[in-house]
């Protein structure tokens, strides 16, 4: 085996593990590992609530930094109702409520929400005679976003203004308000690096053998290693790599300079 001088190995968004960069007059081989992450949020299971309650679905939800998580505000009413009003508190150092959506809600004729730093005020109502029948109905859907990448948990708490108006007079209805939580889960990220490479020369050509390793804490989705020789790019597929796994392959032959 003969080392071909000047082949430089680098990986995008990674660090080179050892070795010395070599310069080559005519040909440069560049390695870049392009990783796509598959991030998943685990769903929570909600409890079953009796009549005369307002609650979150799911009660305890989980999200990741950079993703939107949606939580429904539900009502299980014991009587016909016309209006809802509530404040929903959260820890702004952990999570933020960025939107309140009323699509598909039962109280649709007049609706609004406002943001007050550490809580949102949400109101929705119908006019007579558009009463909402007793039973389980959607009030609104919250969009939550993690504020930081660290593990943290915020209470989602009902407080301040809390009112359910009955039919036909909008008189307050006795209601139990069930709080919830939102957890920002830590993202375990992969880190793909070119950990080893060498060249083999034979009959005026050469091949490149490389190893890509996932030195990160998370699993890496399938990716590609790109090999560029004088503007000609060869894509070499790399399979999914779990944390600590590696992949080795030989690419070529390429014409020697």
PDB file of C-alpha atoms in Angstrom:
ATOM      1  CA  UNK A   1       0.000   0.000   0.000  1.00  0.00           C
ATOM      2  CA  UNK A   2       1.315   3.464  -0.950  1.00  0.00           C
ATOM      3  CA  UNK A   3       0.130   6.649   0.695  1.00  0.00           C
ATOM      4  CA  UNK A   4      -0.918   9.238  -1.892  1.00  0.00           C
ATOM      5  CA  UNK A   5       0.262  12.596  -0.667  1.00  0.00           C
ATOM      6  CA  UNK A   6      -2.084  15.510  -0.305  1.00  0.00           C
ATOM      7  CA  UNK A   7      -5.462  13.948   0.408  1.00  0.00           C
ATOM      8  CA  UNK A   8      -7.191  16.090   3.005  1.00  0.00           C
ATOM      9  CA  UNK A   9     -10.043  14.627   4.982  1.00  0.00           C
ATOM     10  CA  UNK A  10     -12.554  16.897   6.684  1.00  0.00           C
ATOM     11  CA  UNK A  11     -16.096  16.452   7.939  1.00  0.00           C
ATOM     12  CA  UNK A  12     -18.695  19.208   7.977  1.00  0.00           C
ATOM     13  CA  UNK A  13     -19.855  20.199  11.456  1.00  0.00           C
ATOM     14  CA  UNK A  14     -17.414  17.731  12.992  1.00  0.00           C
ATOM     15  CA  UNK A  15     -13.849  17.632  14.280  1.00  0.00           C
ATOM     16  CA  UNK A  16     -10.945  15.689  12.775  1.00  0.00           C
ATOM     17  CA  UNK A  17      -9.659  12.928  15.031  1.00  0.00           C
ATOM     18  CA  UNK A  18      -5.867  13.061  14.963  1.00  0.00           C
ATOM     19  CA  UNK A  19      -3.586  12.976  11.919  1.00  0.00           C
ATOM     20  CA  UNK A  20      -1.870  15.732   9.940  1.00  0.00           C
ATOM     21  CA  UNK A  21      -3.312  17.591   6.937  1.00  0.00           C
ATOM     22  CA  UNK A  22      -1.440  16.880   3.733  1.00  0.00           C
ATOM     23  CA  UNK A  23      -1.234  19.140   0.699  1.00  0.00           C
ATOM     24  CA  UNK A  24      -1.606  17.909  -2.849  1.00  0.00           C
ATOM     25  CA  UNK A  25      -0.836  19.844  -6.039  1.00  0.00           C
ATOM     26  CA  UNK A  26      -3.406  18.374  -8.409  1.00  0.00           C
ATOM     27  CA  UNK A  27      -6.133  16.594  -6.443  1.00  0.00           C
ATOM     28  CA  UNK A  28      -8.025  17.249  -3.222  1.00  0.00           C
ATOM     29  CA  UNK A  29     -10.428  14.773  -1.723  1.00  0.00           C
ATOM     30  CA  UNK A  30     -12.963  16.283   0.616  1.00  0.00           C
ATOM     31  CA  UNK A  31     -15.124  14.238   2.913  1.00  0.00           C
ATOM     32  CA  UNK A  32     -18.288  15.726   4.347  1.00  0.00           C
ATOM     33  CA  UNK A  33     -20.763  13.880   6.471  1.00  0.00           C
ATOM     34  CA  UNK A  34     -24.283  15.198   6.241  1.00  0.00           C
ATOM     35  CA  UNK A  35     -26.436  13.954   9.081  1.00  0.00           C
ATOM     36  CA  UNK A  36     -30.190  14.273   9.402  1.00  0.00           C
ATOM     37  CA  UNK A  37     -31.607  13.939  12.873  1.00  0.00           C
ATOM     38  CA  UNK A  38     -34.878  12.242  13.633  1.00  0.00           C
ATOM     39  CA  UNK A  39     -36.291  13.755  16.795  1.00  0.00           C
ATOM     40  CA  UNK A  40     -39.265  12.318  18.526  1.00  0.00           C
ATOM     41  CA  UNK A  41     -41.367  13.525  21.422  1.00  0.00           C
ATOM     42  CA  UNK A  42     -42.884  10.861  23.582  1.00  0.00           C
ATOM     43  CA  UNK A  43     -46.628  11.294  24.083  1.00  0.00           C
ATOM     44  CA  UNK A  44     -48.143  11.419  27.550  1.00  0.00           C
ATOM     45  CA  UNK A  45     -51.285   9.647  28.596  1.00  0.00           C
ATOM     46  CA  UNK A  46     -54.019  11.864  30.017  1.00  0.00           C
ATOM     47  CA  UNK A  47     -56.163  11.006  32.997  1.00  0.00           C
ATOM     48  CA  UNK A  48     -59.938  10.626  32.864  1.00  0.00           C
ATOM     49  CA  UNK A  49     -61.792  13.607  34.297  1.00  0.00           C
ATOM     50  CA  UNK A  50     -65.314  13.772  35.743  1.00  0.00           C
ATOM     51  CA  UNK A  51     -67.971  16.311  34.797  1.00  0.00           C
ATOM     52  CA  UNK A  52     -67.503  19.983  35.750  1.00  0.00           C
ATOM     53  CA  UNK A  53     -63.768  20.020  34.996  1.00  0.00           C
ATOM     54  CA  UNK A  54     -61.333  21.868  32.737  1.00  0.00           C
ATOM     55  CA  UNK A  55     -58.031  20.136  32.025  1.00  0.00           C
ATOM     56  CA  UNK A  56     -55.044  19.793  29.697  1.00  0.00           C
ATOM     57  CA  UNK A  57     -54.713  17.019  27.151  1.00  0.00           C
ATOM     58  CA  UNK A  58     -52.186  15.588  27.732  1.00  0.00           C
ATOM     59  CA  UNK A  59     -51.942  16.641  31.352  1.00  0.00           C
ATOM     60  CA  UNK A  60     -48.161  16.163  31.410  1.00  0.00           C
ATOM     61  CA  UNK A  61     -46.509  16.879  28.066  1.00  0.00           C
ATOM     62  CA  UNK A  62     -42.939  16.687  26.770  1.00  0.00           C
ATOM     63  CA  UNK A  63     -41.201  18.781  24.114  1.00  0.00           C
ATOM     64  CA  UNK A  64     -37.750  19.429  22.713  1.00  0.00           C
ATOM     65  CA  UNK A  65     -35.879  22.642  21.977  1.00  0.00           C
ATOM     66  CA  UNK A  66     -36.614  23.886  18.466  1.00  0.00           C
ATOM     67  CA  UNK A  67     -39.893  21.985  18.166  1.00  0.00           C
ATOM     68  CA  UNK A  68     -43.528  22.977  18.598  1.00  0.00           C
ATOM     69  CA  UNK A  69     -45.627  20.997  21.062  1.00  0.00           C
ATOM     70  CA  UNK A  70     -49.410  21.260  21.071  1.00  0.00           C
ATOM     71  CA  UNK A  71     -51.537  20.839  24.179  1.00  0.00           C
ATOM     72  CA  UNK A  72     -55.335  20.958  24.171  1.00  0.00           C
ATOM     73  CA  UNK A  73     -57.465  22.719  26.776  1.00  0.00           C
ATOM     74  CA  UNK A  74     -60.581  20.602  27.286  1.00  0.00           C
ATOM     75  CA  UNK A  75     -63.834  20.957  29.209  1.00  0.00           C
ATOM     76  CA  UNK A  76     -66.104  18.234  30.561  1.00  0.00           C
ATOM     77  CA  UNK A  77     -69.220  20.258  31.344  1.00  0.00           C
ATOM     78  CA  UNK A  78     -72.132  19.035  33.446  1.00  0.00           C
ATOM     79  CA  UNK A  79     -74.571  21.655  32.072  1.00  0.00           C
ATOM     80  CA  UNK A  80     -75.037  23.624  28.874  1.00  0.00           C
ATOM     81  CA  UNK A  81     -72.535  26.502  28.673  1.00  0.00           C
ATOM     82  CA  UNK A  82     -71.931  29.642  26.628  1.00  0.00           C
ATOM     83  CA  UNK A  83     -68.548  31.071  27.659  1.00  0.00           C
ATOM     84  CA  UNK A  84     -65.068  30.294  28.966  1.00  0.00           C
ATOM     85  CA  UNK A  85     -62.376  32.546  30.431  1.00  0.00           C
ATOM     86  CA  UNK A  86     -59.093  31.564  32.025  1.00  0.00           C
ATOM     87  CA  UNK A  87     -55.479  32.492  32.753  1.00  0.00           C
ATOM     88  CA  UNK A  88     -52.843  29.823  32.098  1.00  0.00           C
ATOM     89  CA  UNK A  89     -49.528  30.311  33.909  1.00  0.00           C
ATOM     90  CA  UNK A  90     -46.108  28.880  32.982  1.00  0.00           C
ATOM     91  CA  UNK A  91     -42.407  29.338  33.803  1.00  0.00           C
ATOM     92  CA  UNK A  92     -40.981  31.618  31.063  1.00  0.00           C
ATOM     93  CA  UNK A  93     -37.405  30.525  31.836  1.00  0.00           C
ATOM     94  CA  UNK A  94     -38.341  27.017  30.711  1.00  0.00           C
ATOM     95  CA  UNK A  95     -41.176  27.288  28.184  1.00  0.00           C
ATOM     96  CA  UNK A  96     -43.254  29.821  26.285  1.00  0.00           C
ATOM     97  CA  UNK A  97     -46.813  29.680  24.967  1.00  0.00           C
ATOM     98  CA  UNK A  98     -46.437  31.174  21.499  1.00  0.00           C
ATOM     99  CA  UNK A  99     -49.948  30.686  20.134  1.00  0.00           C
ATOM    100  CA  UNK A 100     -53.492  29.817  21.171  1.00  0.00           C
ATOM    101  CA  UNK A 101     -55.524  28.288  18.368  1.00  0.00           C
ATOM    102  CA  UNK A 102     -59.308  28.022  18.409  1.00  0.00           C
ATOM    103  CA  UNK A 103     -59.769  25.816  15.344  1.00  0.00           C
ATOM    104  CA  UNK A 104     -62.419  23.199  16.039  1.00  0.00           C
ATOM    105  CA  UNK A 105     -63.354  24.625  19.425  1.00  0.00           C
ATOM    106  CA  UNK A 106     -66.910  24.577  20.740  1.00  0.00           C
ATOM    107  CA  UNK A 107     -66.976  28.281  21.684  1.00  0.00           C
ATOM    108  CA  UNK A 108     -66.342  29.788  18.263  1.00  0.00           C
ATOM    109  CA  UNK A 109     -68.416  32.961  17.851  1.00  0.00           C
ATOM    110  CA  UNK A 110     -66.154  35.280  19.826  1.00  0.00           C
ATOM    111  CA  UNK A 111     -62.627  34.372  20.880  1.00  0.00           C
ATOM    112  CA  UNK A 112     -59.339  36.034  21.802  1.00  0.00           C
ATOM    113  CA  UNK A 113     -56.122  35.559  23.734  1.00  0.00           C
ATOM    114  CA  UNK A 114     -53.364  37.816  25.084  1.00  0.00           C
ATOM    115  CA  UNK A 115     -49.821  37.159  26.320  1.00  0.00           C
ATOM    116  CA  UNK A 116     -48.672  38.612  29.655  1.00  0.00           C
ATOM    117  CA  UNK A 117     -45.125  37.326  30.056  1.00  0.00           C
ATOM    118  CA  UNK A 118     -45.669  34.394  32.398  1.00  0.00           C
ATOM    119  CA  UNK A 119     -49.284  33.640  31.528  1.00  0.00           C
ATOM    120  CA  UNK A 120     -51.807  33.868  28.718  1.00  0.00           C
ATOM    121  CA  UNK A 121     -55.412  35.008  29.081  1.00  0.00           C
ATOM    122  CA  UNK A 122     -57.812  33.000  26.942  1.00  0.00           C
ATOM    123  CA  UNK A 123     -61.481  33.751  26.345  1.00  0.00           C
ATOM    124  CA  UNK A 124     -64.132  32.292  24.035  1.00  0.00           C
ATOM    125  CA  UNK A 125     -67.920  32.450  23.963  1.00  0.00           C
ATOM    126  CA  UNK A 126     -71.054  31.851  21.950  1.00  0.00           C
ATOM    127  CA  UNK A 127     -74.135  34.031  21.741  1.00  0.00           C
ATOM    128  CA  UNK A 128     -77.609  32.787  22.539  1.00  0.00           C
ATOM    129  CA  UNK A 129     -79.001  30.378  21.520  1.00  0.00           C
ATOM    130  CA  UNK A 130     -75.711  28.651  20.497  1.00  0.00           C
ATOM    131  CA  UNK A 131     -75.221  26.782  23.760  1.00  0.00           C
ATOM    132  CA  UNK A 132     -72.551  24.112  24.075  1.00  0.00           C
ATOM    133  CA  UNK A 133     -74.116  20.853  25.192  1.00  0.00           C
ATOM    134  CA  UNK A 134     -72.898  19.073  28.337  1.00  0.00           C
ATOM    135  CA  UNK A 135     -70.001  16.695  27.818  1.00  0.00           C
ATOM    136  CA  UNK A 136     -66.406  16.838  26.596  1.00  0.00           C
ATOM    137  CA  UNK A 137     -65.475  19.684  24.238  1.00  0.00           C
ATOM    138  CA  UNK A 138     -62.364  21.481  22.996  1.00  0.00           C
ATOM    139  CA  UNK A 139     -61.769  25.020  24.281  1.00  0.00           C
ATOM    140  CA  UNK A 140     -58.429  25.817  22.581  1.00  0.00           C
ATOM    141  CA  UNK A 141     -55.055  24.400  21.556  1.00  0.00           C
ATOM    142  CA  UNK A 142     -51.835  25.825  23.011  1.00  0.00           C
ATOM    143  CA  UNK A 143     -48.553  25.919  21.081  1.00  0.00           C
ATOM    144  CA  UNK A 144     -45.577  25.572  23.432  1.00  0.00           C
ATOM    145  CA  UNK A 145     -41.865  25.998  22.736  1.00  0.00           C
ATOM    146  CA  UNK A 146     -38.887  25.195  24.960  1.00  0.00           C
ATOM    147  CA  UNK A 147     -36.867  28.284  25.858  1.00  0.00           C
ATOM    148  CA  UNK A 148     -33.579  26.463  26.562  1.00  0.00           C
ATOM    149  CA  UNK A 149     -31.940  23.151  25.707  1.00  0.00           C
ATOM    150  CA  UNK A 150     -31.526  21.981  29.296  1.00  0.00           C
ATOM    151  CA  UNK A 151     -33.843  19.621  31.088  1.00  0.00           C
ATOM    152  CA  UNK A 152     -36.526  21.633  32.858  1.00  0.00           C
ATOM    153  CA  UNK A 153     -40.150  21.253  33.894  1.00  0.00           C
ATOM    154  CA  UNK A 154     -42.734  24.023  34.091  1.00  0.00           C
ATOM    155  CA  UNK A 155     -46.114  23.912  35.749  1.00  0.00           C
ATOM    156  CA  UNK A 156     -49.057  24.651  33.473  1.00  0.00           C
ATOM    157  CA  UNK A 157     -51.420  26.189  35.960  1.00  0.00           C
ATOM    158  CA  UNK A 158     -54.892  27.657  35.788  1.00  0.00           C
ATOM    159  CA  UNK A 159     -55.231  30.817  37.873  1.00  0.00           C
ATOM    160  CA  UNK A 160     -56.340  34.437  37.932  1.00  0.00           C
ATOM    161  CA  UNK A 161     -59.536  34.707  35.912  1.00  0.00           C
ATOM    162  CA  UNK A 162     -61.296  31.333  35.855  1.00  0.00           C
ATOM    163  CA  UNK A 163     -64.877  31.314  34.695  1.00  0.00           C
ATOM    164  CA  UNK A 164     -67.299  29.072  32.821  1.00  0.00           C
ATOM    165  CA  UNK A 165     -70.614  30.749  31.945  1.00  0.00           C
ATOM    166  CA  UNK A 166     -73.841  28.739  31.805  1.00  0.00           C
ATOM    167  CA  UNK A 167     -76.778  28.854  29.433  1.00  0.00           C
ATOM    168  CA  UNK A 168     -78.822  31.020  29.139  1.00  0.00           C
ATOM    169  CA  UNK A 169     -77.542  33.685  31.533  1.00  0.00           C
ATOM    170  CA  UNK A 170     -73.707  33.353  31.439  1.00  0.00           C
ATOM    171  CA  UNK A 171     -73.800  32.764  35.189  1.00  0.00           C
ATOM    172  CA  UNK A 172     -70.671  31.148  36.679  1.00  0.00           C
ATOM    173  CA  UNK A 173     -70.704  27.362  36.787  1.00  0.00           C
ATOM    174  CA  UNK A 174     -68.860  25.476  39.517  1.00  0.00           C
ATOM    175  CA  UNK A 175     -65.778  24.005  37.847  1.00  0.00           C
ATOM    176  CA  UNK A 176     -62.686  22.124  38.969  1.00  0.00           C
ATOM    177  CA  UNK A 177     -59.489  23.200  37.205  1.00  0.00           C
ATOM    178  CA  UNK A 178     -56.795  20.539  36.803  1.00  0.00           C
ATOM    179  CA  UNK A 179     -53.238  21.802  36.358  1.00  0.00           C
ATOM    180  CA  UNK A 180     -50.564  20.095  34.278  1.00  0.00           C
ATOM    181  CA  UNK A 181     -46.841  20.207  33.520  1.00  0.00           C
ATOM    182  CA  UNK A 182     -44.608  20.695  30.512  1.00  0.00           C
ATOM    183  CA  UNK A 183     -41.089  19.217  30.381  1.00  0.00           C
ATOM    184  CA  UNK A 184     -38.357  20.348  28.004  1.00  0.00           C
ATOM    185  CA  UNK A 185     -36.430  17.153  27.331  1.00  0.00           C
ATOM    186  CA  UNK A 186     -32.715  17.226  26.581  1.00  0.00           C
ATOM    187  CA  UNK A 187     -31.849  16.537  22.940  1.00  0.00           C
ATOM    188  CA  UNK A 188     -29.314  13.744  22.548  1.00  0.00           C
ATOM    189  CA  UNK A 189     -27.440  14.765  19.410  1.00  0.00           C
ATOM    190  CA  UNK A 190     -25.275  12.632  17.143  1.00  0.00           C
ATOM    191  CA  UNK A 191     -21.787  13.777  16.136  1.00  0.00           C
ATOM    192  CA  UNK A 192     -20.377  12.180  12.972  1.00  0.00           C
ATOM    193  CA  UNK A 193     -16.622  12.378  12.390  1.00  0.00           C
ATOM    194  CA  UNK A 194     -14.171  10.893   9.895  1.00  0.00           C
ATOM    195  CA  UNK A 195     -12.087   8.929  12.384  1.00  0.00           C
ATOM    196  CA  UNK A 196      -9.747   7.202   9.915  1.00  0.00           C
ATOM    197  CA  UNK A 197      -8.780   7.286   6.229  1.00  0.00           C
ATOM    198  CA  UNK A 198      -6.085   5.889   3.988  1.00  0.00           C
ATOM    199  CA  UNK A 199      -5.397   5.507   0.270  1.00  0.00           C
ATOM    200  CA  UNK A 200      -4.320   2.449  -1.695  1.00  0.00           C
ATOM    201  CA  UNK A 201      -2.529   2.846  -5.051  1.00  0.00           C
ATOM    202  CA  UNK A 202      -2.570   0.197  -7.784  1.00  0.00           C
ATOM    203  CA  UNK A 203      -2.032   0.265 -11.579  1.00  0.00           C
ATOM    204  CA  UNK A 204      -2.128   4.038 -11.859  1.00  0.00           C
ATOM    205  CA  UNK A 205      -5.305   4.383  -9.804  1.00  0.00           C
ATOM    206  CA  UNK A 206      -6.069   4.758  -6.135  1.00  0.00           C
ATOM    207  CA  UNK A 207      -8.938   3.998  -3.772  1.00  0.00           C
ATOM    208  CA  UNK A 208      -9.881   5.748  -0.547  1.00  0.00           C
ATOM    209  CA  UNK A 209     -10.880   3.811   2.553  1.00  0.00           C
ATOM    210  CA  UNK A 210     -12.527   5.761   5.347  1.00  0.00           C
ATOM    211  CA  UNK A 211     -14.300   5.219   8.643  1.00  0.00           C
ATOM    212  CA  UNK A 212     -17.094   7.480   9.876  1.00  0.00           C
ATOM    213  CA  UNK A 213     -17.919   7.242  13.584  1.00  0.00           C
ATOM    214  CA  UNK A 214     -20.817   8.575  15.625  1.00  0.00           C
ATOM    215  CA  UNK A 215     -19.109   9.975  18.717  1.00  0.00           C
ATOM    216  CA  UNK A 216     -22.244  11.800  19.903  1.00  0.00           C
ATOM    217  CA  UNK A 217     -24.836  10.785  22.482  1.00  0.00           C
ATOM    218  CA  UNK A 218     -27.754  10.406  20.046  1.00  0.00           C
ATOM    219  CA  UNK A 219     -28.504   8.140  17.102  1.00  0.00           C
ATOM    220  CA  UNK A 220     -27.719   9.456  13.620  1.00  0.00           C
ATOM    221  CA  UNK A 221     -30.072   8.989  10.706  1.00  0.00           C
ATOM    222  CA  UNK A 222     -28.797   7.689   7.353  1.00  0.00           C
ATOM    223  CA  UNK A 223     -26.389  10.159   5.737  1.00  0.00           C
ATOM    224  CA  UNK A 224     -23.957  10.547   2.836  1.00  0.00           C
ATOM    225  CA  UNK A 225     -20.201  10.888   2.566  1.00  0.00           C
ATOM    226  CA  UNK A 226     -19.311  13.207  -0.326  1.00  0.00           C
ATOM    227  CA  UNK A 227     -15.981  12.674  -2.095  1.00  0.00           C
ATOM    228  CA  UNK A 228     -14.948  15.459  -4.480  1.00  0.00           C
ATOM    229  CA  UNK A 229     -12.023  14.984  -6.869  1.00  0.00           C
ATOM    230  CA  UNK A 230     -11.310  17.939  -9.187  1.00  0.00           C
ATOM    231  CA  UNK A 231     -14.971  18.939  -9.111  1.00  0.00           C
ATOM    232  CA  UNK A 232     -16.324  15.415  -9.642  1.00  0.00           C
ATOM    233  CA  UNK A 233     -18.411  14.390  -6.621  1.00  0.00           C
ATOM    234  CA  UNK A 234     -19.070  10.807  -5.555  1.00  0.00           C
ATOM    235  CA  UNK A 235     -21.791  10.248  -2.938  1.00  0.00           C
ATOM    236  CA  UNK A 236     -21.247   7.231  -0.702  1.00  0.00           C
ATOM    237  CA  UNK A 237     -24.286   6.309   1.442  1.00  0.00           C
ATOM    238  CA  UNK A 238     -23.794   5.758   5.160  1.00  0.00           C
ATOM    239  CA  UNK A 239     -26.408   3.761   7.113  1.00  0.00           C
ATOM    240  CA  UNK A 240     -28.003   4.788  10.388  1.00  0.00           C
ATOM    241  CA  UNK A 241     -25.437   4.864  13.170  1.00  0.00           C
ATOM    242  CA  UNK A 242     -26.285   4.518  16.823  1.00  0.00           C
ATOM    243  CA  UNK A 243     -24.266   6.312  19.466  1.00  0.00           C
ATOM    244  CA  UNK A 244     -20.782   4.781  19.498  1.00  0.00           C
ATOM    245  CA  UNK A 245     -21.201   2.943  16.177  1.00  0.00           C
ATOM    246  CA  UNK A 246     -19.018   3.368  13.075  1.00  0.00           C
ATOM    247  CA  UNK A 247     -19.079   2.534   9.365  1.00  0.00           C
ATOM    248  CA  UNK A 248     -16.132   1.632   7.104  1.00  0.00           C
ATOM    249  CA  UNK A 249     -16.050   1.601   3.310  1.00  0.00           C
ATOM    250  CA  UNK A 250     -13.683   1.831   0.330  1.00  0.00           C
ATOM    251  CA  UNK A 251     -14.476   4.192  -2.555  1.00  0.00           C
ATOM    252  CA  UNK A 252     -12.824   4.380  -5.979  1.00  0.00           C
ATOM    253  CA  UNK A 253     -10.883   3.776  -8.097  1.00  0.00           C
ATOM    254  CA  UNK A 254      -9.700   7.299  -8.930  1.00  0.00           C
ATOM    255  CA  UNK A 255      -7.018   8.132 -11.480  1.00  0.00           C
ATOM    256  CA  UNK A 256      -3.675   9.017  -9.921  1.00  0.00           C
ATOM    257  CA  UNK A 257      -2.307  12.519 -10.615  1.00  0.00           C
TER     258      UNK A 257
END
